[in-house]
Amino acid sequence: MSVKRAKISLKGLVQGVGFRPFVYRLAKELNLKGYVLNDGRGVLIEVEGDAENIATFLKRLHTDKPPAARILSQELKFLSPKGYKDFEIRKSQKTAETEVLVLPDLATCEDCLRELFDPADRRYMYPFINCTNCGPRFTIIERLPYDRPNTTMKKFQMCEECYREYTDPKNRRFHAQPNACPKCGPKLYYWERGEITAEGNEAFEKLVGELKKGKILAVKGIGGFHLMCDATNEKAVSLLRERKRRKEKPFAVMFRDLTQLEEYTSPTELEKALLISPERPIVLVEKRRELAPSVAPGLKRVGAFLPYSPLHHMILEAVDFPVVATSGNLSEEPIVKDNDEATKRLSELADAIVLHDRDIARRCDDGVVKVVGGVPIYIRRSRGATPLPILLPFGLKRKVLAVGGMLKNTFALGWGNRVIPSQHIGDIENLSTLRSFDESVRDLLRLFEFEPEAIVCDLHPRYETTRWAEEFAKKRGIPLIKVQHHYAHILSVMADSGLPFGEEVLGVAWDGTGYGLDGTVWGGEFLRANYQTFERLFYFKPFRLIGGERAVKEPSRVAISILFDLFGEEALKLDLPTVEYFKPFERELLFKVHQKGINSPLTSSVGRLFDAVASLLGIRQKLSFEGQAAMMVEDLFDPSVGDAYPFTIKGREIDLSETFLGVIEDRNNPSLAASRFINTLARVVLEIAKRVGMEKVALSGGVFQNDPLVGRIKEYLKGEGFEVLTHSQVSPNDSGLSLGQAVYGGL
Ligand code: ZN
Ligand code: ZN
Ligand code: FE
């Protein structure tokens, strides 16, 4: 028998997934001696013993590894035997450079659920039950390596029984860092009118009782607080809207299980699979039966999700209605995560607050997923997915920090062959979100011990993130790289779909607004792009946004501007909902402003074209949240409509004059007009793709959250032999920008 010693260093998702106990069991089984430990780079293993057994060990390391584990790289060295006596799990080692991946928060597993509702189990109805296969990760880690003293669980001393589980390699809770029980772990507290009035099970009973009475409760979760109320109680839901100052933007609804969810909605098989995945995102599904009318007013879909923490399961089991679970904050502010912050900021919004004493290390909103063109895409990639990396088919040359855009911000860290997009930060339009952005960047830099060698931002001079990046670059003395908004969108979808370095695509970047190279507002762009450069090939003929920012919130202003382009002053005499929306004196004024172009920038934005259609069809004249009009137009789509309106291409400009004449003509049949309009846009893509003649067409930008539009484009293009690249790992909207920026800045 030849004795050998192998030293194996693994990188990837190997901490917090039960990797060490797996290695321990495998080594024992194969009669190998040595040790396994977590270090800052991943997992380090030494095995000594029979050469053949070592070979088996190396193979099974990959084939039998725990389900959540991902090995990204392996270093292997054979050394002379040392004479180890046994195999052991050693204490974690700190290394100079951190390269380990952190796991996202995982939904409660089936085993834990069974125990949670088993009256004989010692964790019966214990809202913090978890094991190696489930529970919080990203939101409790303070520093690496992932070990209990480095998490917010450090203040809880495990009781004897918990400690026995934690140290037994055969136990499901072996090194489950948040392991706890009612004897030794975190607890619920019920807070009302300035004081704590109940604890533990009593707090839970009060919470359930108040929800049943139609009250609004703030409930501390995994990545922050939710505001909860009965989703079938219109009085409660509309009061929540009033208090939260959120007019119509849909609320997410948590259902007990798929059975209850299917009473109210009609998820497809794919949507069901997404709903029950350990990530447990909010999934946009079609309504079947109305919940309280103000849950998602005027929309076909509702954001639905299933319980993902033990407390959620307990709540939904105890009440017999689905529950609105929306982030605990005032509109436009970051989600609240700390107890004292909650009692200050949420006491006005909620009738009572349910706190617990497991601190949340960093805020992380719920993620949102929608099936678009047959493929799930992120509307928001956050809790459950962050901080998993996007793997690149090439290596970055330097460590890069990309700050993202302004709306729906995420930032990203890129190095080697990976980019880690941050959790959802939000719209950075006020001081509190800017502060949250600043804190979150510093937090992830600290967590990953990441020293950026370059920083990337948008070209827009007035984005807060651009200013932040300029200052950061100056302070650190590192280069600042600015990337044009729509190019960053296309870079993002290129990286997202794994396009190799050196290839190029026809990039279709359609969104609300972005700062163009020529100082106008872009948003309907066709770009020839590779990872190093781009060229603007075609765009929609620009039109005026009357009143600038105001036009972004008032589709009627965009529509009347298009009417002025089509009919001149005659537009004012037209019998159209758009015109009627304005008072007679306003109409005259708007015409003059349009003529002179005062505070009316030119744009090619497709997002605004959708707004204009909504206005012309009389569906929506003013928005109460971003994207609302486009969603309503999307909802009108009828797949049985196959034809489209005419359009013309002059030089590099796509002229939709005839398209809009068609929309106006069909205005009494909004569904027909909306369907033909969407088909027209898809035909535009096909026509340009044919003219340009590049094989790969990549779609990115917020407009491509539109399911029928993406469906039609794929149908038309694939029919003519084109390959269509779309997003799957990050969002096509502005939250996906940071990936594109990171890739550009890292190369
Ligand atoms: Zn579990
Ligand atoms: Zn315990
Ligand atoms: Fe954009």
Short mmCIF file of C-alpha atoms in Angstrom, two decimals, residues 242-688:
data_model
loop_
_atom_site.label_atom_id
_atom_site.label_comp_id
_atom_site.label_asym_id
_atom_site.label_seq_id
_atom_site.Cartn_x
_atom_site.Cartn_y
_atom_site.Cartn_z
CA GLU A 242 -52.11 55.94 3.35
CA ARG A 243 -49.61 55.50 6.16
CA LYS A 244 -46.79 54.37 3.91
CA ARG A 245 -47.58 57.16 1.43
CA ARG A 246 -47.59 54.68 -1.39
CA LYS A 247 -50.47 55.37 -3.74
CA GLU A 248 -50.72 52.53 -6.21
CA LYS A 249 -47.41 50.68 -6.46
CA PRO A 250 -48.37 47.04 -5.90
CA PHE A 251 -47.86 45.34 -2.54
CA ALA A 252 -46.40 41.84 -2.36
CA VAL A 253 -48.56 39.16 -0.80
CA MET A 254 -47.34 36.17 1.18
CA PHE A 255 -49.40 32.99 0.92
CA ARG A 256 -49.39 30.05 3.32
CA ASP A 257 -48.53 27.54 0.61
CA LEU A 258 -49.09 26.81 -3.08
CA THR A 259 -52.66 25.65 -2.38
CA GLN A 260 -53.66 28.99 -0.89
CA LEU A 261 -51.69 30.83 -3.55
CA GLU A 262 -53.59 29.04 -6.29
CA GLU A 263 -56.91 30.07 -4.78
CA TYR A 264 -56.07 33.67 -5.63
CA THR A 265 -53.63 33.45 -8.54
CA SER A 266 -52.87 31.24 -11.55
CA PRO A 267 -49.15 30.47 -11.50
CA THR A 268 -47.66 28.44 -14.34
CA GLU A 269 -45.55 25.35 -13.59
CA LEU A 270 -42.39 27.42 -14.06
CA GLU A 271 -43.68 30.12 -11.71
CA LYS A 272 -44.52 27.48 -9.11
CA ALA A 273 -40.99 26.13 -9.30
CA LEU A 274 -39.65 29.64 -8.71
CA LEU A 275 -42.01 30.21 -5.81
CA ILE A 276 -40.84 27.11 -3.92
CA SER A 277 -37.12 27.50 -4.67
CA PRO A 278 -34.89 28.03 -1.59
CA GLU A 279 -34.39 31.60 -2.80
CA ARG A 280 -38.14 32.25 -2.28
CA PRO A 281 -38.40 35.39 -4.39
CA ILE A 282 -41.53 37.41 -4.95
CA VAL A 283 -42.90 36.12 -8.27
CA LEU A 284 -45.23 38.19 -10.43
CA VAL A 285 -48.19 35.91 -11.16
CA GLU A 286 -51.57 36.45 -12.76
CA LYS A 287 -54.47 37.18 -10.45
CA ARG A 288 -57.30 34.67 -10.43
CA ARG A 289 -59.49 36.16 -7.76
CA GLU A 290 -59.31 39.67 -6.32
CA LEU A 291 -57.56 40.15 -3.00
CA ALA A 292 -58.30 43.52 -1.37
CA PRO A 293 -58.66 45.81 -4.42
CA SER A 294 -55.83 48.13 -3.42
CA VAL A 295 -53.21 45.37 -3.21
CA ALA A 296 -52.25 45.76 -6.89
CA PRO A 297 -54.77 48.19 -8.39
CA GLY A 298 -55.28 48.18 -12.15
CA LEU A 299 -52.80 45.39 -12.87
CA LYS A 300 -53.20 41.87 -14.13
CA ARG A 301 -50.41 40.50 -11.98
CA VAL A 302 -49.65 40.49 -8.29
CA GLY A 303 -46.33 39.89 -6.52
CA ALA A 304 -46.75 36.62 -4.64
CA PHE A 305 -44.37 34.72 -2.41
CA LEU A 306 -44.24 31.91 0.09
CA PRO A 307 -43.01 31.97 3.70
CA TYR A 308 -39.22 31.79 3.89
CA SER A 309 -38.52 32.13 7.61
CA PRO A 310 -39.93 29.97 10.42
CA LEU A 311 -41.83 32.99 11.76
CA HIS A 312 -43.52 33.50 8.38
CA HIS A 313 -44.62 29.87 8.35
CA MET A 314 -46.00 30.20 11.88
CA ILE A 315 -47.92 33.37 11.02
CA LEU A 316 -49.44 32.05 7.79
CA GLU A 317 -50.41 28.78 9.50
CA ALA A 318 -52.14 30.68 12.29
CA VAL A 319 -54.26 33.02 10.16
CA ASP A 320 -56.53 31.83 7.36
CA PHE A 321 -55.86 34.66 4.92
CA PRO A 322 -52.88 35.69 2.79
CA VAL A 323 -50.86 38.57 4.20
CA VAL A 324 -49.54 41.74 2.59
CA ALA A 325 -45.82 41.74 3.36
CA THR A 326 -44.23 44.91 2.09
CA SER A 327 -40.89 46.38 3.11
CA GLY A 328 -40.98 48.30 6.37
CA ASN A 329 -40.25 51.85 5.34
CA LEU A 330 -41.81 55.02 4.10
CA SER A 331 -41.97 55.11 0.29
CA GLU A 332 -38.57 55.92 -1.23
CA GLU A 333 -36.64 55.19 1.99
CA PRO A 334 -34.39 52.21 2.74
CA ILE A 335 -35.93 49.23 4.52
CA VAL A 336 -35.62 49.36 8.32
CA LYS A 337 -33.49 46.62 9.90
CA ASP A 338 -32.61 47.55 13.50
CA ASN A 339 -34.86 47.42 16.55
CA ASP A 340 -34.33 51.00 17.73
CA GLU A 341 -34.68 52.29 14.18
CA ALA A 342 -37.96 50.38 13.92
CA THR A 343 -39.47 51.76 17.10
CA LYS A 344 -38.59 55.25 15.85
CA ARG A 345 -39.48 55.06 12.18
CA LEU A 346 -42.17 52.40 12.00
CA SER A 347 -44.28 53.31 15.04
CA GLU A 348 -46.27 55.75 12.88
CA LEU A 349 -46.85 53.14 10.18
CA ALA A 350 -47.70 50.11 12.29
CA ASP A 351 -50.11 49.51 15.14
CA ALA A 352 -47.47 47.40 16.86
CA ILE A 353 -43.98 46.09 16.15
CA VAL A 354 -42.70 42.56 16.52
CA LEU A 355 -38.99 42.67 17.26
CA HIS A 356 -36.41 40.01 17.88
CA ASP A 357 -32.92 40.08 19.27
CA ARG A 358 -30.98 38.46 16.43
CA ASP A 359 -29.41 41.49 14.79
CA ILE A 360 -29.50 41.94 11.04
CA ALA A 361 -25.95 42.64 9.90
CA ARG A 362 -27.05 44.26 6.64
CA ARG A 363 -30.37 45.08 5.07
CA CYS A 364 -31.56 42.95 2.20
CA ASP A 365 -34.94 43.47 0.54
CA ASP A 366 -36.97 40.66 -0.96
CA GLY A 367 -36.09 39.80 -4.54
CA VAL A 368 -38.61 39.95 -7.37
CA VAL A 369 -38.79 37.61 -10.36
CA LYS A 370 -41.01 37.62 -13.45
CA VAL A 371 -41.25 35.18 -16.33
CA VAL A 372 -40.56 37.14 -19.50
CA GLY A 373 -40.52 35.56 -22.93
CA GLY A 374 -40.64 32.14 -21.26
CA VAL A 375 -37.58 32.76 -19.10
CA PRO A 376 -37.45 33.93 -15.46
CA ILE A 377 -35.79 37.30 -15.11
CA TYR A 378 -35.04 39.38 -12.09
CA ILE A 379 -37.00 42.55 -11.60
CA ARG A 380 -34.95 42.86 -8.45
CA ARG A 381 -32.09 40.56 -7.48
CA SER A 382 -31.67 40.63 -3.73
CA ARG A 383 -32.42 38.44 -0.69
CA GLY A 384 -31.88 34.78 -1.47
CA ALA A 385 -29.55 35.54 -4.39
CA THR A 386 -27.11 38.13 -3.03
CA PRO A 387 -24.13 37.73 -2.70
CA LEU A 388 -23.81 34.90 -5.22
CA PRO A 389 -21.40 35.82 -8.02
CA ILE A 390 -22.01 36.04 -11.72
CA LEU A 391 -19.29 33.94 -13.31
CA LEU A 392 -17.57 35.38 -16.37
CA PRO A 393 -16.19 33.40 -19.30
CA PHE A 394 -12.98 35.43 -18.99
CA GLY A 395 -10.85 36.97 -16.24
CA LEU A 396 -10.86 40.59 -15.15
CA LYS A 397 -7.46 42.25 -15.06
CA ARG A 398 -8.10 44.29 -11.95
CA LYS A 399 -10.31 44.58 -8.91
CA VAL A 400 -13.12 46.89 -9.70
CA LEU A 401 -15.98 48.59 -7.87
CA ALA A 402 -18.94 49.57 -10.08
CA VAL A 403 -21.44 51.94 -8.49
CA GLY A 404 -24.42 51.33 -10.79
CA GLY A 405 -27.01 53.89 -11.80
CA MET A 406 -29.43 56.04 -9.87
CA LEU A 407 -32.77 54.21 -10.00
CA LYS A 408 -33.12 50.71 -8.51
CA ASN A 409 -29.45 50.90 -7.67
CA THR A 410 -27.15 48.00 -7.05
CA PHE A 411 -23.38 48.26 -7.07
CA ALA A 412 -20.95 45.44 -7.82
CA LEU A 413 -17.52 44.10 -6.95
CA GLY A 414 -15.59 42.41 -9.72
CA TRP A 415 -12.38 40.40 -9.65
CA GLY A 416 -10.98 37.33 -11.32
CA ASN A 417 -13.72 35.58 -13.22
CA ARG A 418 -16.57 36.85 -11.09
CA VAL A 419 -18.75 39.82 -10.32
CA ILE A 420 -20.79 40.06 -7.13
CA PRO A 421 -23.75 42.41 -7.51
CA SER A 422 -24.93 43.93 -4.25
CA GLN A 423 -28.37 43.58 -2.75
CA HIS A 424 -31.08 46.01 -3.87
CA ILE A 425 -30.24 49.50 -2.63
CA GLY A 426 -33.10 51.47 -4.20
CA ASP A 427 -33.59 54.80 -5.95
CA ILE A 428 -30.83 57.13 -4.86
CA GLU A 429 -32.79 60.31 -4.94
CA ASN A 430 -32.63 61.53 -1.36
CA LEU A 431 -30.19 61.76 1.50
CA SER A 432 -31.31 58.62 3.30
CA THR A 433 -30.91 56.39 0.25
CA LEU A 434 -27.55 57.98 -0.57
CA ARG A 435 -26.44 57.27 2.99
CA SER A 436 -27.67 53.71 2.68
CA PHE A 437 -25.73 53.34 -0.59
CA ASP A 438 -22.57 54.68 1.03
CA GLU A 439 -22.94 52.38 4.05
CA SER A 440 -23.67 49.36 1.90
CA VAL A 441 -20.64 49.88 -0.35
CA ARG A 442 -18.34 50.28 2.62
CA ASP A 443 -19.93 47.24 4.26
CA LEU A 444 -19.33 44.90 1.30
CA LEU A 445 -15.81 46.24 0.75
CA ARG A 446 -15.11 45.42 4.39
CA LEU A 447 -16.80 42.01 4.28
CA PHE A 448 -14.89 40.86 1.21
CA GLU A 449 -11.75 42.76 2.29
CA PHE A 450 -11.84 44.28 -1.12
CA GLU A 451 -9.45 47.02 -2.23
CA PRO A 452 -10.70 48.33 -5.57
CA GLU A 453 -8.06 49.20 -8.14
CA ALA A 454 -10.56 51.09 -10.30
CA ILE A 455 -14.04 52.49 -9.93
CA VAL A 456 -16.76 52.69 -12.58
CA CYS A 457 -19.84 54.89 -12.81
CA ASP A 458 -22.44 56.16 -15.26
CA LEU A 459 -21.75 59.04 -17.61
CA HIS A 460 -24.61 61.07 -16.15
CA PRO A 461 -23.15 64.14 -14.43
CA ARG A 462 -26.07 64.49 -12.04
CA TYR A 463 -26.37 60.93 -10.73
CA GLU A 464 -25.53 60.91 -7.02
CA THR A 465 -23.58 57.72 -7.63
CA THR A 466 -21.41 59.50 -10.23
CA ARG A 467 -20.50 62.20 -7.71
CA TRP A 468 -19.87 59.59 -5.05
CA ALA A 469 -17.57 57.69 -7.42
CA GLU A 470 -15.65 60.84 -8.36
CA GLU A 471 -14.97 61.56 -4.71
CA PHE A 472 -14.06 57.96 -3.91
CA ALA A 473 -11.63 57.79 -6.83
CA LYS A 474 -9.96 61.03 -5.77
CA LYS A 475 -9.63 59.95 -2.13
CA ARG A 476 -8.21 56.53 -2.97
CA GLY A 477 -6.14 57.75 -5.90
CA ILE A 478 -7.56 55.14 -8.28
CA PRO A 479 -8.77 55.59 -11.85
CA LEU A 480 -12.41 56.49 -12.49
CA ILE A 481 -14.07 55.09 -15.60
CA LYS A 482 -17.39 56.39 -16.92
CA VAL A 483 -19.57 54.15 -19.05
CA GLN A 484 -22.46 55.27 -21.21
CA HIS A 485 -25.72 54.03 -19.73
CA HIS A 486 -27.04 51.95 -22.64
CA TYR A 487 -23.67 50.47 -23.43
CA ALA A 488 -23.52 49.35 -19.77
CA HIS A 489 -26.93 47.70 -20.20
CA ILE A 490 -25.64 45.77 -23.23
CA LEU A 491 -22.36 44.85 -21.49
CA SER A 492 -24.50 43.55 -18.66
CA VAL A 493 -26.56 41.22 -20.84
CA MET A 494 -23.41 40.10 -22.69
CA ALA A 495 -21.77 39.09 -19.40
CA ASP A 496 -25.03 37.71 -18.00
CA SER A 497 -25.43 35.37 -20.95
CA GLY A 498 -21.78 34.31 -20.88
CA LEU A 499 -20.70 35.85 -24.20
CA PRO A 500 -16.98 35.11 -24.68
CA PHE A 501 -14.45 37.92 -24.90
CA GLY A 502 -13.81 39.07 -28.46
CA GLU A 503 -17.34 38.48 -29.73
CA GLU A 504 -19.74 41.24 -30.66
CA VAL A 505 -23.48 41.71 -30.67
CA LEU A 506 -26.22 43.94 -31.96
CA GLY A 507 -27.29 45.44 -28.64
CA VAL A 508 -30.87 46.63 -28.30
CA ALA A 509 -31.00 48.94 -25.28
CA TRP A 510 -34.48 50.25 -24.53
CA ASP A 511 -35.36 51.92 -21.27
CA GLY A 512 -36.78 55.00 -19.59
CA THR A 513 -33.90 57.42 -19.75
CA GLY A 514 -30.15 57.45 -19.82
CA TYR A 515 -27.53 60.07 -20.53
CA GLY A 516 -26.45 59.89 -24.15
CA LEU A 517 -23.07 60.66 -25.65
CA ASP A 518 -24.53 63.66 -27.46
CA GLY A 519 -26.10 65.14 -24.33
CA THR A 520 -29.65 64.13 -25.33
CA VAL A 521 -31.67 61.59 -23.41
CA TRP A 522 -31.24 58.13 -24.95
CA GLY A 523 -33.52 55.16 -24.41
CA GLY A 524 -34.26 53.50 -27.75
CA GLU A 525 -30.84 52.43 -28.98
CA PHE A 526 -29.34 49.90 -31.35
CA LEU A 527 -25.65 49.49 -30.62
CA ARG A 528 -22.90 47.47 -32.21
CA ALA A 529 -21.03 46.37 -29.11
CA ASN A 530 -18.17 44.24 -27.88
CA TYR A 531 -16.55 44.24 -24.44
CA GLN A 532 -14.27 47.10 -25.36
CA THR A 533 -16.26 49.55 -27.41
CA PHE A 534 -19.60 50.36 -29.02
CA GLU A 535 -21.15 52.34 -31.83
CA ARG A 536 -24.69 53.78 -31.99
CA LEU A 537 -26.18 52.38 -35.19
CA PHE A 538 -29.90 53.24 -35.03
CA TYR A 539 -32.30 54.95 -32.66
CA PHE A 540 -35.88 56.15 -32.49
CA LYS A 541 -36.46 59.58 -33.93
CA PRO A 542 -36.17 61.89 -30.91
CA PHE A 543 -39.20 63.68 -29.50
CA ARG A 544 -39.51 66.31 -26.81
CA LEU A 545 -40.11 65.67 -23.12
CA ILE A 546 -42.16 68.77 -22.36
CA GLY A 547 -41.12 69.98 -18.92
CA GLY A 548 -38.21 67.52 -18.65
CA GLU A 549 -38.56 65.43 -15.48
CA ARG A 550 -42.28 66.22 -15.28
CA ALA A 551 -42.86 64.45 -18.57
CA VAL A 552 -41.34 61.30 -17.08
CA LYS A 553 -44.17 61.22 -14.55
CA GLU A 554 -46.92 62.43 -16.89
CA PRO A 555 -47.47 60.28 -19.98
CA SER A 556 -49.91 62.93 -21.25
CA ARG A 557 -46.99 65.32 -21.76
CA VAL A 558 -45.13 62.79 -23.88
CA ALA A 559 -48.23 61.96 -25.89
CA ILE A 560 -49.11 65.59 -26.60
CA SER A 561 -45.53 66.21 -27.68
CA ILE A 562 -45.85 63.37 -30.20
CA LEU A 563 -49.21 64.82 -31.33
CA PHE A 564 -47.53 68.20 -31.91
CA ASP A 565 -44.90 66.46 -34.05
CA LEU A 566 -47.63 64.76 -36.07
CA PHE A 567 -50.24 67.52 -36.42
CA GLY A 568 -48.68 70.80 -35.29
CA GLU A 569 -51.12 73.18 -33.65
CA GLU A 570 -54.04 71.19 -35.13
CA ALA A 571 -53.36 68.64 -32.40
CA LEU A 572 -55.12 70.90 -29.94
CA LYS A 573 -58.42 70.37 -31.73
CA LEU A 574 -58.28 66.59 -31.59
CA ASP A 575 -60.87 64.68 -29.65
CA LEU A 576 -58.42 62.55 -27.66
CA PRO A 577 -58.09 61.71 -23.96
CA THR A 578 -54.56 63.13 -24.03
CA VAL A 579 -55.76 66.56 -25.17
CA GLU A 580 -58.78 66.58 -22.90
CA TYR A 581 -56.58 65.88 -19.92
CA PHE A 582 -55.19 69.43 -20.13
CA LYS A 583 -57.13 72.62 -19.48
CA PRO A 584 -57.47 74.81 -22.60
CA PHE A 585 -54.89 77.38 -21.43
CA GLU A 586 -52.43 74.59 -20.59
CA ARG A 587 -52.75 73.19 -24.11
CA GLU A 588 -51.73 76.54 -25.67
CA LEU A 589 -48.86 76.88 -23.26
CA LEU A 590 -47.60 73.35 -23.90
CA PHE A 591 -47.67 74.03 -27.62
CA LYS A 592 -45.52 77.14 -27.24
CA VAL A 593 -43.11 75.39 -24.94
CA HIS A 594 -42.84 72.53 -27.42
CA GLN A 595 -42.28 74.93 -30.34
CA LYS A 596 -39.48 76.72 -28.57
CA GLY A 597 -38.09 73.63 -26.91
CA ILE A 598 -37.90 75.32 -23.50
CA ASN A 599 -36.94 72.81 -20.81
CA SER A 600 -37.97 70.09 -23.22
CA PRO A 601 -35.03 67.81 -23.91
CA LEU A 602 -35.06 65.47 -26.89
CA THR A 603 -35.27 61.76 -26.24
CA SER A 604 -35.40 58.47 -28.11
CA SER A 605 -36.77 56.59 -25.07
CA VAL A 606 -38.98 53.56 -25.73
CA GLY A 607 -40.18 53.66 -22.12
CA ARG A 608 -41.70 57.04 -22.90
CA LEU A 609 -43.25 55.70 -26.12
CA PHE A 610 -45.16 53.17 -24.01
CA ASP A 611 -46.28 56.04 -21.77
CA ALA A 612 -47.51 57.94 -24.82
CA VAL A 613 -49.55 54.95 -25.98
CA ALA A 614 -51.13 54.63 -22.53
CA SER A 615 -52.13 58.28 -22.68
CA LEU A 616 -53.52 58.16 -26.22
CA LEU A 617 -55.61 55.12 -25.31
CA GLY A 618 -56.95 56.93 -22.25
CA ILE A 619 -55.53 54.36 -19.82
CA ARG A 620 -53.20 56.52 -17.83
CA GLN A 621 -52.35 60.25 -17.94
CA LYS A 622 -50.22 60.53 -14.82
CA LEU A 623 -48.04 57.89 -13.14
CA SER A 624 -48.07 57.04 -9.51
CA PHE A 625 -44.99 54.84 -9.83
CA GLU A 626 -42.29 54.27 -12.41
CA GLY A 627 -43.24 51.82 -15.16
CA GLN A 628 -46.96 51.87 -14.33
CA ALA A 629 -48.23 52.91 -17.78
CA ALA A 630 -45.98 50.41 -19.56
CA MET A 631 -47.32 47.62 -17.34
CA MET A 632 -50.89 48.59 -18.15
CA VAL A 633 -50.16 48.57 -21.89
CA GLU A 634 -48.47 45.18 -21.50
CA ASP A 635 -51.55 43.85 -19.70
CA LEU A 636 -53.69 44.75 -22.72
CA PHE A 637 -51.71 42.50 -25.07
CA ASP A 638 -53.72 39.94 -26.96
CA PRO A 639 -51.55 37.13 -28.37
CA SER A 640 -54.08 36.42 -31.12
CA VAL A 641 -53.27 39.79 -32.74
CA GLY A 642 -50.51 39.12 -35.23
CA ASP A 643 -50.31 42.27 -37.34
CA ALA A 644 -48.49 45.51 -36.74
CA TYR A 645 -48.40 49.17 -37.75
CA PRO A 646 -46.13 50.60 -40.44
CA PHE A 647 -42.92 52.46 -39.60
CA THR A 648 -40.08 53.95 -41.61
CA ILE A 649 -36.33 54.08 -41.23
CA LYS A 650 -34.61 57.22 -42.51
CA GLY A 651 -30.86 57.15 -42.22
CA ARG A 652 -30.20 56.09 -38.64
CA GLU A 653 -33.59 57.21 -37.34
CA ILE A 654 -36.62 54.99 -36.85
CA ASP A 655 -39.75 57.04 -37.44
CA LEU A 656 -42.92 55.83 -35.73
CA SER A 657 -45.25 58.55 -37.12
CA GLU A 658 -47.39 56.02 -38.96
CA THR A 659 -47.38 53.74 -35.95
CA PHE A 660 -48.87 56.48 -33.81
CA LEU A 661 -51.46 57.35 -36.45
CA GLY A 662 -52.48 53.70 -36.26
CA VAL A 663 -52.68 53.76 -32.45
CA ILE A 664 -54.91 56.83 -32.63
CA GLU A 665 -57.13 55.19 -35.22
CA ASP A 666 -57.53 52.05 -33.09
CA ARG A 667 -57.98 53.95 -29.82
CA ASN A 668 -61.49 52.63 -29.24
CA ASN A 669 -60.06 49.14 -29.08
CA PRO A 670 -57.18 49.56 -26.61
CA SER A 671 -56.27 45.87 -26.60
CA LEU A 672 -55.92 45.80 -30.39
CA ALA A 673 -53.90 49.04 -30.41
CA ALA A 674 -51.59 47.90 -27.60
CA SER A 675 -51.00 44.51 -29.26
CA ARG A 676 -50.27 46.03 -32.65
CA PHE A 677 -47.95 48.58 -31.04
CA ILE A 678 -45.98 45.83 -29.26
CA ASN A 679 -45.82 43.78 -32.49
CA THR A 680 -44.55 46.90 -34.29
CA LEU A 681 -41.65 47.34 -31.87
CA ALA A 682 -40.72 43.68 -32.32
CA ARG A 683 -40.80 44.14 -36.12
CA VAL A 684 -38.51 47.15 -35.75
CA VAL A 685 -35.96 44.94 -34.00
CA LEU A 686 -36.25 42.32 -36.74
CA GLU A 687 -35.87 44.90 -39.51
CA ILE A 688 -32.78 46.47 -37.94
#
